[in-house]
mmCIF file of C-alpha atoms and ligand atoms in Angstrom:
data_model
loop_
_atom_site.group_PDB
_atom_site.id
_atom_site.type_symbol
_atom_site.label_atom_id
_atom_site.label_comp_id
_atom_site.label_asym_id
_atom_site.label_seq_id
_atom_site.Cartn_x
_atom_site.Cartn_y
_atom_site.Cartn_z
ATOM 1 C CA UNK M 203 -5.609 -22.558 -18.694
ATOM 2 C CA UNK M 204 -5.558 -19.990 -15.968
ATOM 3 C CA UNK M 205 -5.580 -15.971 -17.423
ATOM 4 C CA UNK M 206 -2.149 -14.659 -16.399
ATOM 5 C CA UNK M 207 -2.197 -10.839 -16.528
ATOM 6 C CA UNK M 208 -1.467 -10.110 -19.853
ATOM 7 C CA UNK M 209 -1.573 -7.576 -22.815
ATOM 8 C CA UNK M 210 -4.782 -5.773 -21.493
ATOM 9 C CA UNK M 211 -2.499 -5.096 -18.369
ATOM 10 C CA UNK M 212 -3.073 -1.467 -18.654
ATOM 11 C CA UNK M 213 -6.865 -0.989 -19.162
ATOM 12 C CA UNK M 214 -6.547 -3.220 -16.246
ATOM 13 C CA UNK M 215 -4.459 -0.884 -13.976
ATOM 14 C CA UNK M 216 -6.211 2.139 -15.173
ATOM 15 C CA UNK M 217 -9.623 0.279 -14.342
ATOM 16 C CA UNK M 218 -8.062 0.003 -10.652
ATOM 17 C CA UNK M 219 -7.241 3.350 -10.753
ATOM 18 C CA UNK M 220 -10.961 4.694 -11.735
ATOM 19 C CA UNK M 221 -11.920 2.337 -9.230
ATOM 20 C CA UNK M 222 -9.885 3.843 -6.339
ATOM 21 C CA UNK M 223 -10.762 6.961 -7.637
ATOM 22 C CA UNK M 224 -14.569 6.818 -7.330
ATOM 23 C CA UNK M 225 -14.156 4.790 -3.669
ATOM 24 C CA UNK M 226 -12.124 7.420 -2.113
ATOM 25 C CA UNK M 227 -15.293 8.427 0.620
ATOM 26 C CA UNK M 228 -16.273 4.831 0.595
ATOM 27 C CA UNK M 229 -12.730 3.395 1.659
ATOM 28 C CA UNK M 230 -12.223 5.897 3.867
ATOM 29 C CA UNK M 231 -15.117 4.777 5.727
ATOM 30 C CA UNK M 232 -14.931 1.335 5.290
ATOM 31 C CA UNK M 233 -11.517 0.871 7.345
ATOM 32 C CA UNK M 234 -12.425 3.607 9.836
ATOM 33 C CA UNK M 235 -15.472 2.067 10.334
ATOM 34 C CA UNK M 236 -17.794 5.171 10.081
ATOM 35 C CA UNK M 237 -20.529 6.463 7.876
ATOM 36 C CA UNK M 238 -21.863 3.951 5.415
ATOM 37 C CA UNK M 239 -19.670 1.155 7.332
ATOM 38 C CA UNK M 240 -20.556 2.140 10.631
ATOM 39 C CA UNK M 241 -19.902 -1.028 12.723
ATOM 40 C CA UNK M 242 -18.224 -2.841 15.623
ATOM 41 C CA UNK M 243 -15.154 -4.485 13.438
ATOM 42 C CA UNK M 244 -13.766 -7.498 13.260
ATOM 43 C CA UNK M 245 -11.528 -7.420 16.862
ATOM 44 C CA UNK M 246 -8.396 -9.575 15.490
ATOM 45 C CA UNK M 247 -8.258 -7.715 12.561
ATOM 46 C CA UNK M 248 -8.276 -4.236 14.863
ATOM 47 C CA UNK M 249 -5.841 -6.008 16.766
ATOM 48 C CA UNK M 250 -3.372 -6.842 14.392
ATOM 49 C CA UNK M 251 -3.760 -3.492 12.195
ATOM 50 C CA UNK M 252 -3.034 -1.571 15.704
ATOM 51 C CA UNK M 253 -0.048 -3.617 15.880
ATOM 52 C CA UNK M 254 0.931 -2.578 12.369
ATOM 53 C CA UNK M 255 1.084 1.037 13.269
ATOM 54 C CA UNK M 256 2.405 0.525 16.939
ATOM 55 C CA UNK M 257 5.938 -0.989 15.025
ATOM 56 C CA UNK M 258 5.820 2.235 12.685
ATOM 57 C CA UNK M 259 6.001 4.222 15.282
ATOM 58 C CA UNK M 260 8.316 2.327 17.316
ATOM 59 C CA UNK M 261 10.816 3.000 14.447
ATOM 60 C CA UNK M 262 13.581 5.550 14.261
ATOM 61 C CA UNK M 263 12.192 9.460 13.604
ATOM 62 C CA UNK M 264 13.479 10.518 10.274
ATOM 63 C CA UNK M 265 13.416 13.674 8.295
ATOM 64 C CA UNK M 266 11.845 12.296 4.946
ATOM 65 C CA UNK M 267 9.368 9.821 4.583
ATOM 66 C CA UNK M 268 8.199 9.044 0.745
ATOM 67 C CA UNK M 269 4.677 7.240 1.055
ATOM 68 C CA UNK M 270 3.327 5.514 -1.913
ATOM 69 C CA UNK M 271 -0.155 5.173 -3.037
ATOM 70 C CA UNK M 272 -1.006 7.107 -0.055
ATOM 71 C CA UNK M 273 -5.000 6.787 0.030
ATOM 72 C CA UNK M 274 -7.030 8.910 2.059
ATOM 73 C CA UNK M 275 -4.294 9.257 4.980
ATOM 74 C CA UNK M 276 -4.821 6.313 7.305
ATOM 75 C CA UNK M 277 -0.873 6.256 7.502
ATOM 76 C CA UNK M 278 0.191 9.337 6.437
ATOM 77 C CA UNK M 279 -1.389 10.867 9.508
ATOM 78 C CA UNK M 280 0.895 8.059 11.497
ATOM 79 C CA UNK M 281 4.401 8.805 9.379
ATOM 80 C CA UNK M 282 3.735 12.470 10.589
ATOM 81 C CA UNK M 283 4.663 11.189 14.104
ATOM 82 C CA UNK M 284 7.666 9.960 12.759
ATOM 83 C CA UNK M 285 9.053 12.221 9.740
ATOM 84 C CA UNK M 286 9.455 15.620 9.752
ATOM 85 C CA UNK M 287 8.409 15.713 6.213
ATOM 86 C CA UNK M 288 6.838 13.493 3.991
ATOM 87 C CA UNK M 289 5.778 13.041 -0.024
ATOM 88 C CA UNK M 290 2.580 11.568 -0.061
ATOM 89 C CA UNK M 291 2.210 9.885 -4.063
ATOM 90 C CA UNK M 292 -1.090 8.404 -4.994
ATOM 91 C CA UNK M 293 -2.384 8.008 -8.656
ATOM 92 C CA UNK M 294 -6.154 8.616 -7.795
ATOM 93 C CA UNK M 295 -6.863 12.972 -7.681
ATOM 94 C CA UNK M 296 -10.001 11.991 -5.142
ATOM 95 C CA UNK M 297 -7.711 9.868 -2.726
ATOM 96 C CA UNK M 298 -5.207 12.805 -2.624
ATOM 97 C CA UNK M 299 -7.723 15.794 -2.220
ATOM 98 C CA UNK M 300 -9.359 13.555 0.805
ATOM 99 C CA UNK M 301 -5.475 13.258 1.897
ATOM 100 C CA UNK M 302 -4.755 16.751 2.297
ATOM 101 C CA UNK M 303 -8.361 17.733 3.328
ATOM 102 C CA UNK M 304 -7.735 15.396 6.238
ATOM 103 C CA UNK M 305 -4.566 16.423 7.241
ATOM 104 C CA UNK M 306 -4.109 19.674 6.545
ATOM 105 C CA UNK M 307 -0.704 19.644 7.183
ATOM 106 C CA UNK M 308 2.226 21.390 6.036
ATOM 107 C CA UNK M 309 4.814 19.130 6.244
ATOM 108 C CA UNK M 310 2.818 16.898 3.727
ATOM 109 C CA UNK M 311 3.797 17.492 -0.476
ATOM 110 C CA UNK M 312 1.439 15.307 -2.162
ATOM 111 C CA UNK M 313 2.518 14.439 -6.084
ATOM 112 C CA UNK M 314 -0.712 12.621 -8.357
ATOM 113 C CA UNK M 315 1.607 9.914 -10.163
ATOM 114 C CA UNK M 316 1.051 6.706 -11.996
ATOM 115 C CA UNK M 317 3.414 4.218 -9.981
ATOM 116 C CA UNK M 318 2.949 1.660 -13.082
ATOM 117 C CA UNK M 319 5.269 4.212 -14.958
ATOM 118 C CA UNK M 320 6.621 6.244 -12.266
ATOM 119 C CA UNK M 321 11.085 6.750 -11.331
ATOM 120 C CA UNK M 322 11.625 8.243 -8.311
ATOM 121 C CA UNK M 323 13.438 11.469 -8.739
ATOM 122 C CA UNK M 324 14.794 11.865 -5.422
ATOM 123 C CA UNK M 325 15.942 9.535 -2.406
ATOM 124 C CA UNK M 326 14.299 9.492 0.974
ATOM 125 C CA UNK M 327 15.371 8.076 4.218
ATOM 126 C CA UNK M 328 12.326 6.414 4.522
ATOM 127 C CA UNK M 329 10.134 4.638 1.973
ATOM 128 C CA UNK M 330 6.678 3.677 3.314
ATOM 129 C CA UNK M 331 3.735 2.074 1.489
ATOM 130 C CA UNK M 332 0.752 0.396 2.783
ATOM 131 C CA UNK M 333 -1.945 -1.956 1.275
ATOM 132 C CA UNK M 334 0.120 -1.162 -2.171
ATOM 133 C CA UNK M 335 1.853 -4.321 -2.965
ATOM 134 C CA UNK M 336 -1.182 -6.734 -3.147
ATOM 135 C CA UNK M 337 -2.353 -4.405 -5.917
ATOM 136 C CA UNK M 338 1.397 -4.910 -7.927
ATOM 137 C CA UNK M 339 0.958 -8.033 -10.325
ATOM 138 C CA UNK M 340 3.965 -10.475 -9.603
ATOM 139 C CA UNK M 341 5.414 -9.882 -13.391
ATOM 140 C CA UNK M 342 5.385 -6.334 -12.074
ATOM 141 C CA UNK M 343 6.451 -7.392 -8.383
ATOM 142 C CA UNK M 344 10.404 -6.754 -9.481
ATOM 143 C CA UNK M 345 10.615 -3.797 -11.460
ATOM 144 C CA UNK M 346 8.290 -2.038 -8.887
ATOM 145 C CA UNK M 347 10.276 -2.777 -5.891
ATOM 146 C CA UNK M 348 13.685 -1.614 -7.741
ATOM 147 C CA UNK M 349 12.221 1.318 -8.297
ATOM 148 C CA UNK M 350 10.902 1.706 -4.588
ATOM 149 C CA UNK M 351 14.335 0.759 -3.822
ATOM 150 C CA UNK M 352 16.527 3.329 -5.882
ATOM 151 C CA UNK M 353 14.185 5.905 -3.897
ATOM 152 C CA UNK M 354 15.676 4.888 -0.570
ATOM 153 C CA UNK M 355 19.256 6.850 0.210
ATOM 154 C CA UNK M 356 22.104 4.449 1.449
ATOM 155 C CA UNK M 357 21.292 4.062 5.154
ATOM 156 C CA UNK M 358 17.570 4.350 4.985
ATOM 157 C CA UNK M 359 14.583 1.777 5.682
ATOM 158 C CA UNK M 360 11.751 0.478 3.939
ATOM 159 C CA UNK M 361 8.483 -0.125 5.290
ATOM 160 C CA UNK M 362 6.125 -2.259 3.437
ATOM 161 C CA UNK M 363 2.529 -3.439 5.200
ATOM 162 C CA UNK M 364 -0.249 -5.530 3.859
ATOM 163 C CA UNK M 365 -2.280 -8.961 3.754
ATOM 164 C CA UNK M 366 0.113 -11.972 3.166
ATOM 165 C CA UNK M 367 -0.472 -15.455 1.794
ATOM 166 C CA UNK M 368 -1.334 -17.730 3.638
ATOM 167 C CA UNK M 369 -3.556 -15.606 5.241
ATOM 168 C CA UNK M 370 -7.209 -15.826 6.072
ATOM 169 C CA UNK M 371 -7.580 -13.163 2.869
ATOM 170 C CA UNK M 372 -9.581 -10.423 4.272
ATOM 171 C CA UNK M 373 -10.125 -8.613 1.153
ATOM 172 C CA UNK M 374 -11.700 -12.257 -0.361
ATOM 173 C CA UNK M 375 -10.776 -14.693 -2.457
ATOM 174 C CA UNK M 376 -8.829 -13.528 -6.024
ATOM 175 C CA UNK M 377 -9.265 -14.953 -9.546
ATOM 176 C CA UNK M 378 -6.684 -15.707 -12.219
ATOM 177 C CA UNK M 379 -4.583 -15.461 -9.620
ATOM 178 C CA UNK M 380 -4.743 -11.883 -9.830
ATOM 179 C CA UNK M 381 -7.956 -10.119 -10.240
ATOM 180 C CA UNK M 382 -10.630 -9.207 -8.167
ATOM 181 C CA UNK M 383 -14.138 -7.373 -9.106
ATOM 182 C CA UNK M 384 -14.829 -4.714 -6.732
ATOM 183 C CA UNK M 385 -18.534 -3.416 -6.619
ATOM 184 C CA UNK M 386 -18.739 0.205 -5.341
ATOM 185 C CA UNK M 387 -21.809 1.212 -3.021
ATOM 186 C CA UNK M 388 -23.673 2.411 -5.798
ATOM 187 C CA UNK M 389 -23.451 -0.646 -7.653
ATOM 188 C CA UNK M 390 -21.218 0.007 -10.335
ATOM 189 C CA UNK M 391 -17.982 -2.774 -10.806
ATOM 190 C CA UNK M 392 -14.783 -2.736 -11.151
ATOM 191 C CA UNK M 393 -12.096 -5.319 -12.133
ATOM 192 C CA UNK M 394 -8.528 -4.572 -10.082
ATOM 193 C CA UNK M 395 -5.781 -6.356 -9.313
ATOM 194 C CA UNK M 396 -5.147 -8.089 -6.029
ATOM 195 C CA UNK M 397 -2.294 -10.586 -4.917
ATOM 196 C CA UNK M 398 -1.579 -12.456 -1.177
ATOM 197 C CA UNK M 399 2.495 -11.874 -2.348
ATOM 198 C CA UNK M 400 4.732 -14.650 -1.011
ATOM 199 C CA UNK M 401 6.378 -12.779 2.001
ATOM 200 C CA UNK M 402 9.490 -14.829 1.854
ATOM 201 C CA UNK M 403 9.802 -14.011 -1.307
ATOM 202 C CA UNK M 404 9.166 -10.435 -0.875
ATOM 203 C CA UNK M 405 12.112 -10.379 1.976
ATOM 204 C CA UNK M 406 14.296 -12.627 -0.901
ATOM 205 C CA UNK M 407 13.905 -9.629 -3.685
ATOM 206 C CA UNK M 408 14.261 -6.696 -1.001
ATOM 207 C CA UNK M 409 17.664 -8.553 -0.024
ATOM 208 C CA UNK M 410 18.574 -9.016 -3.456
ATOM 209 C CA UNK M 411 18.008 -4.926 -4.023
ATOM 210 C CA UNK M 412 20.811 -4.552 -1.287
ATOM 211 C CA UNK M 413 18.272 -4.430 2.122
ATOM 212 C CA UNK M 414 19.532 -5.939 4.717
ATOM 213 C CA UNK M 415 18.604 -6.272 8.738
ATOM 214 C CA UNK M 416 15.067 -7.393 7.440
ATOM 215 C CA UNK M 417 12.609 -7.651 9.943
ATOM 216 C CA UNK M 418 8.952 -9.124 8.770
ATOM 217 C CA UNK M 419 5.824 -10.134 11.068
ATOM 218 C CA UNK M 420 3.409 -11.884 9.205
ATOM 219 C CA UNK M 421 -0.076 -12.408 11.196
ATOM 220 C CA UNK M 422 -3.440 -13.872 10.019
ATOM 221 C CA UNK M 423 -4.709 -10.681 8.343
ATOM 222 C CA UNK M 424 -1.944 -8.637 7.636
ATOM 223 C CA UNK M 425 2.127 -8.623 7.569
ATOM 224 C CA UNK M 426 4.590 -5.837 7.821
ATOM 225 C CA UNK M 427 8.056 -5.617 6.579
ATOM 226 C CA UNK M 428 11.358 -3.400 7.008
ATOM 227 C CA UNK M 429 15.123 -3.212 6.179
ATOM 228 C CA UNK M 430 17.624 -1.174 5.997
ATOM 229 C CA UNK M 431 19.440 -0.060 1.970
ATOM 230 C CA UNK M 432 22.936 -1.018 2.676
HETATM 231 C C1 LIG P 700 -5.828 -0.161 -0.898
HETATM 232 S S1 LIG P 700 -5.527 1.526 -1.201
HETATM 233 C C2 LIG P 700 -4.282 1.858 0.023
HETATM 234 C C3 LIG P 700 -4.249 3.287 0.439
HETATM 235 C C4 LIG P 700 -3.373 3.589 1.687
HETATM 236 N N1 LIG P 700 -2.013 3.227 1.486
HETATM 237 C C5 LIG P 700 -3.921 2.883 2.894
HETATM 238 O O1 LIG P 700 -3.320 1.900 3.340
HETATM 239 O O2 LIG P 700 -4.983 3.283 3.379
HETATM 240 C C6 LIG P 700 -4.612 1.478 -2.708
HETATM 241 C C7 LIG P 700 -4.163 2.854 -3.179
HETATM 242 O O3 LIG P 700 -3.436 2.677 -4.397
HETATM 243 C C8 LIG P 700 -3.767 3.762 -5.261
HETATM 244 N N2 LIG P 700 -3.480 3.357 -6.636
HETATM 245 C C9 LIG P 700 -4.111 2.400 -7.359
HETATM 246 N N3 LIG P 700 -3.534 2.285 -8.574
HETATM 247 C C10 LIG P 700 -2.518 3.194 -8.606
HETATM 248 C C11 LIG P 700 -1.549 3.547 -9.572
HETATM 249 N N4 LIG P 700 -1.489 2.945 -10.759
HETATM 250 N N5 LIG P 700 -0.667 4.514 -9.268
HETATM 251 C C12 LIG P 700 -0.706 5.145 -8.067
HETATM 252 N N6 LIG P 700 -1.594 4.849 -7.101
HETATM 253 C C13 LIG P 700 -2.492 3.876 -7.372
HETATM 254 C C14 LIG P 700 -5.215 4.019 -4.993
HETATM 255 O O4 LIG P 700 -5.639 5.278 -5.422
HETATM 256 C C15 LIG P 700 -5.298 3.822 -3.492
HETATM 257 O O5 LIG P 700 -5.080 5.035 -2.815
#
């Protein structure tokens, strides 16, 4: 019988957490493809991630962006082209302080919050989150994107990018359906969660929130998704 996520859920998520938490520098580096993971790239992959940001940007300016599990800025530096302000949430201290070192910006808030247990406590014309969703379990795929959802005001847009299904899985295979073990640089492993999410099904659950004018591109490595809260 195939291990579902189950009652050890949350010595799972706070294992992801401690493992995002120690691999701030390293992930950093690994996608911008400096320091420790100095390297050429894989060109489709460049390709398609450029593509990602090239729609962000194409979008609408607005004047608050909400961006969840934020990381070490890969997109918050892009939503700055495109928000006048923006709340940058992440749950790991080490991604945030690598954040705002980066940046440096004042028109970035950052807020160190569990999204496993978080409510939003304000709306936002945009909602914006990034490589997020494939770390959501699917029994936790619903009550996360309602609460995503009651953060977007009536009128506003989602924005939700990652690796699909279907895809040619460029973060490696997953087991029990769920799981991955993640070795740091140092050695030292980690056991996270990691789901390709049905993108159809994604789109079906966003519609069902009250989203509407949904627009998804899903490539080989990654997709990206919007819609407007009616
Ligand atoms: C794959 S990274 C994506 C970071 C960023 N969005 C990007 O695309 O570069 C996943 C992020 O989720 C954060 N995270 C993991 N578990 C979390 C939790 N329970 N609550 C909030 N953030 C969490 C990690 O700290 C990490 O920054």
């Amino acid at each position: 019988m195939s291990q579902r996520y189950r009652p050890d859920s949350h010595s799972l998520f706070a294992e992801q957490l401690a493992y995002y938490n120690a691999r701030a520098q390293e992930y950093d580096e690994s996608v911008q493809q400096t320091g420790r993971y100095t390297g050429p790239g894989i060109p489709e992959v460049d390709t398609e991630w450029q593509y990602v940001a090239r729609r962000l940007h194409a979008l609408p300016r607005v004047a608050h962006t909400l961006e969840l599990a934020c990381g070490t800025g890969l997109w918050t530096q892009e939503l700055l082209d495109i928000s006048d302000q923006i709340t940058a949430v992440d749950g790991a201290p080490e991604m945030l302080a690598t954040n705002q070192a980066k940046l440096n910006s004042p028109r970035v808030t950052y807020q160190q919050a569990d999204l496993f247990a978080w409510q939003p406590q304000d709306t936002y014309d945009q909602v914006f989150f990034a490589f997020w969703i494939s770390h959501v379990p699917p029994e936790r795929l619903t009550a996360f994107l309602q609460q995503a959802a009651a953060a977007v005001e009536p009128g506003g847009r989602i924005f939700i990018a990652d690796e699909p299904a279907g895809g040619k899985q460029l973060s490696g295979p997953v087991e029990n359906d769920i799981e991955q073990t993640r070795t740091l640089h140092n050695g030292e492993t980690f056991r996270i969660v990691k789901v390709y999410h049905d993108t159809q099904t994604l789109q079906r659950q966003l519609e069902a929130l009250g989203f509407t004018d949904v627009e998804l591109w899903v490539g080989d490595f990654f997709f990206w998704l919007t819609a407007t809260k009616s």
